[in-house]
Coordinates of C-alpha atoms in Angstrom, one line a residue:
M1 CA -9.7 -0.7 32.1
P2 CA -6.7 1.6 32.9
I3 CA -4.4 1.3 30.1
I4 CA -0.3 2.1 30.8
A5 CA 2.3 2.0 28.3
T6 CA 5.5 0.2 28.7
P7 CA 8.5 -1.0 26.9
A8 CA 7.9 -4.7 25.0
N9 CA 10.0 -7.4 25.6
D10 CA 11.3 -10.2 23.1
E11 CA 8.3 -12.2 23.2
D12 CA 5.8 -9.1 22.9
I13 CA 7.0 -8.8 19.4
P14 CA 5.1 -11.1 17.7
R15 CA 1.9 -10.0 19.3
L16 CA 2.7 -6.1 18.7
F17 CA 3.0 -7.0 15.0
E18 CA -0.1 -8.9 14.9
I19 CA -2.0 -5.4 16.3
A20 CA 0.2 -3.7 13.3
C21 CA -0.9 -5.5 10.8
S22 CA -4.2 -6.0 12.0
A23 CA -4.9 -2.2 12.3
F24 CA -3.8 -1.5 9.0
A25 CA -5.4 -4.3 7.3
R26 CA -4.3 -3.5 3.2
N27 CA -5.9 -0.1 4.1
E28 CA -2.1 1.9 3.6
H29 CA -0.5 0.8 0.5
V30 CA 3.2 2.2 2.0
W31 CA 3.0 -0.5 4.8
D32 CA 2.1 -3.4 2.6
I33 CA 5.1 -2.7 0.7
M34 CA 7.6 -2.2 3.8
W35 CA 6.3 -5.5 5.3
P36 CA 5.4 -8.1 2.3
E37 CA 2.9 -10.6 2.2
H38 CA 2.1 -9.3 6.1
W39 CA -1.1 -11.0 5.6
T40 CA -0.4 -14.4 5.0
P41 CA 1.1 -16.5 7.8
E42 CA 4.6 -16.4 6.2
G43 CA 4.6 -12.7 5.9
R44 CA 3.1 -12.2 9.4
A45 CA 6.2 -14.5 11.1
A46 CA 9.0 -12.9 8.4
G47 CA 7.7 -9.7 9.7
A48 CA 7.8 -10.2 13.3
A49 CA 11.3 -11.5 12.7
R50 CA 12.8 -8.8 11.5
M51 CA 10.7 -6.6 14.0
L52 CA 12.7 -8.2 16.4
E53 CA 15.7 -7.7 15.1
T54 CA 15.5 -4.6 15.0
K55 CA 14.6 -4.4 18.6
R56 CA 17.7 -6.1 19.3
T57 CA 19.9 -4.3 17.0
T58 CA 19.5 -0.4 17.4
P59 CA 19.4 0.8 21.0
S60 CA 18.1 4.1 20.1
T61 CA 14.3 2.5 19.4
T62 CA 12.0 1.8 22.1
Y63 CA 8.9 -0.6 21.2
L64 CA 5.9 0.1 23.8
K65 CA 3.3 -2.2 24.2
A66 CA 0.0 -0.7 25.4
V67 CA -1.6 -3.1 28.3
D68 CA -5.0 -3.2 30.1
T69 CA -4.2 -4.0 33.7
E70 CA -7.3 -5.8 34.5
T71 CA -6.6 -8.4 31.9
N72 CA -3.0 -8.0 30.8
E73 CA -3.7 -7.8 27.4
I74 CA -1.5 -5.7 25.1
V75 CA -3.8 -3.7 22.8
G76 CA -1.5 -1.4 20.9
M77 CA 1.9 -0.8 20.4
A78 CA 4.4 2.0 19.4
K79 CA 8.1 2.3 17.9
W80 CA 9.6 5.9 19.2
N81 CA 13.1 6.4 17.8
L82 CA 14.8 8.3 21.1
W83 CA 17.9 10.2 18.8
E84 CA 20.9 12.1 19.9
N85 CA 23.7 13.5 16.9
H86 CA 21.8 10.9 14.5
K87 CA 23.2 10.4 11.2
V88 CA 20.7 10.2 8.2
V89 CA 21.7 6.9 6.6
S90 CA 20.6 4.7 3.6
S91 CA 18.5 2.3 4.8
D92 CA 17.5 0.3 1.4
P93 CA 15.6 -2.7 2.0
K94 CA 16.9 -6.5 1.5
K95 CA 15.6 -8.3 -1.0
E96 CA 14.9 -11.1 1.3
W97 CA 12.3 -9.1 2.6
Y98 CA 10.7 -9.6 -0.8
F99 CA 11.2 -13.1 -1.1
N100 CA 13.9 -12.6 -3.7
D101 CA 11.2 -10.7 -6.3
E102 CA 13.0 -8.8 -8.1
K103 CA 10.8 -6.3 -9.5
E104 CA 8.7 -6.1 -5.7
W105 CA 12.2 -5.3 -4.4
R106 CA 13.0 -2.6 -6.3
Y107 CA 9.5 -0.8 -6.3
A108 CA 9.8 -0.9 -2.7
K109 CA 13.1 0.5 -3.3
G110 CA 11.9 3.2 -4.8
I111 CA 9.0 4.0 -3.1
M112 CA 10.9 4.1 0.3
E113 CA 13.1 6.4 -0.9
S114 CA 10.6 9.1 -1.4
F115 CA 8.3 7.9 1.4
L116 CA 11.6 8.7 4.0
E117 CA 12.7 12.2 1.9
E118 CA 10.4 14.1 4.4
R119 CA 11.5 12.7 7.8
N120 CA 14.9 12.7 7.0
K121 CA 15.0 16.2 6.2
A122 CA 13.8 16.9 9.7
I123 CA 16.4 14.9 11.3
E124 CA 19.2 17.2 9.8
E125 CA 17.5 20.2 10.6
R126 CA 17.3 18.9 14.2
N127 CA 21.0 17.8 13.9
G128 CA 20.0 14.8 14.4
T129 CA 18.4 14.8 17.8
L130 CA 15.1 14.3 18.4
V131 CA 12.6 11.9 19.7
S132 CA 10.5 10.5 16.3
L133 CA 7.4 8.3 16.7
D134 CA 7.7 5.7 13.7
I135 CA 4.8 3.3 14.2
L136 CA 1.5 3.6 16.1
T137 CA -1.0 1.1 16.3
V138 CA -4.3 0.1 18.1
D139 CA -5.9 -3.5 18.0
P140 CA -9.3 -2.8 16.2
K141 CA -11.3 -4.1 19.0
W142 CA -10.2 -1.7 21.4
Q143 CA -9.6 1.8 18.9
R144 CA -11.0 4.7 20.1
K145 CA -10.5 4.3 23.8
G146 CA -7.7 6.0 25.0
V147 CA -5.5 3.6 24.2
G148 CA -3.4 5.8 21.2
E149 CA -3.0 8.6 23.5
V150 CA -1.4 6.8 26.4
L151 CA 0.9 5.7 23.6
V152 CA 1.6 9.6 22.3
K153 CA 2.1 10.5 25.8
W154 CA 4.6 8.4 26.3
G155 CA 6.9 9.8 23.6
I156 CA 6.1 13.9 24.5
E157 CA 7.2 12.9 27.9
E158 CA 10.4 11.7 26.8
A159 CA 11.2 14.3 24.6
D160 CA 10.1 16.9 27.5
K161 CA 12.8 15.0 29.7
R162 CA 15.6 15.5 26.7
G163 CA 14.4 19.0 25.9
V164 CA 14.1 17.9 22.2
E165 CA 11.1 18.4 19.9
A166 CA 8.8 15.2 19.1
I167 CA 7.8 14.5 15.4
V168 CA 5.7 11.9 13.5
E169 CA 4.5 11.0 10.4
S170 CA 0.7 10.5 10.0
S171 CA -2.0 9.0 7.9
V172 CA -5.2 10.2 7.4
F173 CA -6.1 7.5 10.3
G174 CA -3.8 8.8 13.2
R175 CA -3.8 12.8 12.0
R176 CA -6.9 13.9 14.9
L177 CA -4.9 11.9 17.4
Y178 CA -1.6 13.8 17.4
E179 CA -3.3 17.0 16.9
K180 CA -5.3 16.8 20.3
N181 CA -1.3 16.2 21.7
G182 CA -0.4 19.0 20.1
G183 CA 0.8 18.3 17.1
K184 CA 1.0 20.7 13.8
G185 CA 1.6 20.3 10.2
T186 CA 0.0 19.5 6.7
P187 CA -2.1 16.9 5.4
R188 CA -1.1 15.1 2.8
R189 CA -1.7 16.7 -0.2
K190 CA -3.3 15.4 -3.9
V191 CA -2.6 16.1 -7.4
K192 CA -5.9 15.7 -9.6
K193 CA -4.8 14.8 -12.8
V194 CA -7.0 17.0 -15.7
N195 CA -6.8 16.5 -19.3
R196 CA -5.8 19.6 -20.9
T197 CA -4.0 21.0 -23.5
G198 CA -1.2 23.4 -23.9
G199 CA 2.1 24.0 -22.6
G200 CA 1.4 26.6 -20.1
D201 CA -1.6 23.8 -18.2
D202 CA 2.1 21.8 -18.6
K203 CA 4.5 23.6 -17.0
K204 CA 2.0 24.4 -14.1
L205 CA 1.6 20.8 -13.1
Q206 CA 5.2 20.3 -13.7
A207 CA 5.4 22.7 -11.3
A208 CA 3.4 21.2 -8.5
L209 CA 5.0 17.9 -8.9
K210 CA 8.5 19.6 -8.4
K211 CA 7.2 21.2 -5.0
M212 CA 6.5 18.0 -3.8
N213 CA 9.9 16.2 -4.4
V214 CA 8.7 13.7 -6.8
Q215 CA 11.0 11.4 -7.0
P216 CA 11.7 8.4 -10.2
I217 CA 10.5 4.7 -9.3
P218 CA 13.1 2.9 -11.7
A219 CA 12.2 -0.8 -13.4
I220 CA 8.6 -0.1 -13.8
E221 CA 7.5 -2.7 -16.4
E222 CA 4.4 -2.0 -17.2
V223 CA 1.1 -0.3 -15.8
N224 CA -2.9 -1.5 -15.9
M225 CA -6.1 1.4 -15.0
F226 CA -9.1 -0.9 -14.7
K227 CA -11.9 1.2 -16.0
Q228 CA -15.4 0.6 -15.0
D229 CA -16.4 -0.5 -18.5
G230 CA -14.2 -3.7 -17.9
N231 CA -11.3 -2.4 -20.2
V232 CA -7.8 -1.7 -19.3
I233 CA -5.4 1.4 -19.9
H234 CA -2.3 0.0 -20.4
F235 CA 1.1 1.4 -20.5
S236 CA 3.9 -0.4 -21.4
A237 CA 7.5 1.0 -19.6
P238 CA 5.9 4.1 -18.5
K239 CA 8.3 6.5 -16.7
V240 CA 6.8 6.8 -13.1
H241 CA 7.5 9.6 -10.3
A242 CA 6.0 9.5 -6.9
S243 CA 5.8 11.6 -3.7
V244 CA 4.4 9.3 -1.1
P245 CA 4.2 11.4 1.5
S246 CA 1.9 13.9 -0.5
N247 CA 0.4 10.4 -1.8
T248 CA 1.4 11.7 -5.4
F249 CA 1.8 9.4 -8.1
A250 CA 2.6 10.5 -12.0
I251 CA 2.5 8.7 -15.0
Y252 CA 4.2 9.5 -18.4
G253 CA 3.9 7.3 -21.7
N254 CA 1.7 6.2 -24.1
G255 CA -1.6 4.3 -23.1
E256 CA -3.5 2.1 -24.8
D257 CA -7.3 1.1 -24.1
K258 CA -7.0 -2.8 -24.3
E259 CA -9.8 -5.5 -23.7
L260 CA -9.0 -7.2 -20.2
T261 CA -9.3 -10.8 -22.3
E262 CA -6.1 -8.9 -23.9
L263 CA -4.1 -9.2 -20.8
V264 CA -5.5 -12.2 -18.7
P265 CA -4.4 -14.1 -17.2
G266 CA -0.5 -12.9 -17.7
I267 CA -1.6 -9.8 -15.7
L268 CA -2.9 -11.7 -12.7
N269 CA 1.0 -12.0 -11.1
Q270 CA 2.0 -8.7 -11.9
L271 CA -1.1 -7.7 -9.7
G272 CA 1.6 -7.2 -6.6
P273 CA -0.5 -6.6 -3.4
D274 CA -3.8 -5.9 -4.0
S275 CA -6.8 -6.0 -2.0
L276 CA -8.6 -9.7 -2.5
A277 CA -11.6 -8.4 -3.1
S278 CA -10.2 -6.6 -6.5
L279 CA -8.8 -9.4 -7.3
R280 CA -11.8 -12.1 -6.6
K281 CA -13.8 -9.3 -9.2
L282 CA -11.1 -9.8 -11.8
A283 CA -11.2 -13.6 -11.9
E284 CA -15.1 -13.3 -11.7
S285 CA -15.0 -11.0 -14.9
Y286 CA -12.5 -13.2 -16.8
Q287 CA -14.5 -16.5 -15.8
S288 CA -17.4 -14.4 -17.0
M289 CA -15.9 -14.0 -20.0
Q290 CA -14.5 -17.6 -20.7
K291 CA -18.1 -19.1 -20.2
S292 CA -19.6 -16.2 -22.8
A293 CA -17.2 -17.0 -25.3
E294 CA -17.5 -20.9 -24.7
G295 CA -21.1 -20.6 -24.8
E296 CA -21.1 -18.4 -28.4
D297 CA -18.6 -21.7 -29.4
K298 CA -21.2 -24.4 -28.3
K299 CA -23.8 -22.2 -30.7
D300 CA -21.8 -22.3 -33.5
D301 CA -21.0 -26.0 -32.9
D302 CA -24.8 -26.6 -32.7
D303 CA -25.4 -24.9 -36.3
D304 CA -23.2 -27.1 -37.8
E305 CA -25.5 -29.7 -37.1
I306 CA -28.0 -28.0 -39.4
P307 CA -28.2 -29.1 -42.9
D308 CA -28.2 -26.0 -45.4
L309 CA -31.3 -24.9 -46.9
V310 CA -30.8 -25.2 -51.0
E311 CA -32.3 -22.4 -53.0
G312 CA -35.9 -22.6 -53.7
E313 CA -36.3 -25.3 -50.8
N314 CA -38.1 -24.8 -47.3
F315 CA -39.3 -26.9 -44.4
E316 CA -42.6 -27.1 -45.7
S317 CA -41.9 -28.6 -49.6
K318 CA -39.2 -31.1 -47.3
N319 CA -42.3 -32.2 -45.9
D320 CA -44.6 -32.1 -48.7
V321 CA -42.1 -34.5 -50.4
E322 CA -41.9 -36.7 -47.7

């Protein structure tokens, strides 16, 4: 099964987008944000149309397809940016990408500003002349068969021809592939939240967040954290800062412990692109609570049919009278 990498045609784009969505599934939050509803037929069609528009209107971008030469099946894809004197410009997401959902659009805008910060810095440091790997994914059925390496080497060879550097932003899933092919860098970092008191500890935390270039995400109305005991830590209108490349989110505000029943069902339409499993679990939990409550109500109703005992009487004495 010899695999080759070659520039994709317009008619290949739906398959390329399908591969990317299948590979990321619901495991990469940034992908969910960049390509809303990509797991639905409507979102899949909208995403493929956006990708095709980029291909047609951006000469510096090359979409690659990895092809199994024995079957002609497209088994992987990549998006390489071949930049020369490229200038960093604002690339805010368009509201129509989010089906005109104002809250989803604002959230995505804040996340993307943080996510692109490191990339834009690398572009400026190299005066806009470099080769950048934007996306690389492989059909899950073809992973660990050398497909990704073929797509990586195509870009490295292009960089060598031009005498420039090749850069990549990697998730944890692709890091080993890039390191194997000469990539160097640092992994995404996480800040572990520790509940401590004292101004000194707070200053250390703020300094650590500053080093990660956390940026504010505007217009967050509420944040809910679901606990294992079924309760929720609820933040109303908190301040949220994030550094997506560092996989770090900071929430500032007064959290309140609330029961799930206090927030359901109003919270259901605020979950965003959470996993279907989590959504199903939440719904089942709510239904269980409802059934339990109905059972208690029914029990109380049945009790209403039982006459009160009169002081000094019991069931035996009643029977004796009769």
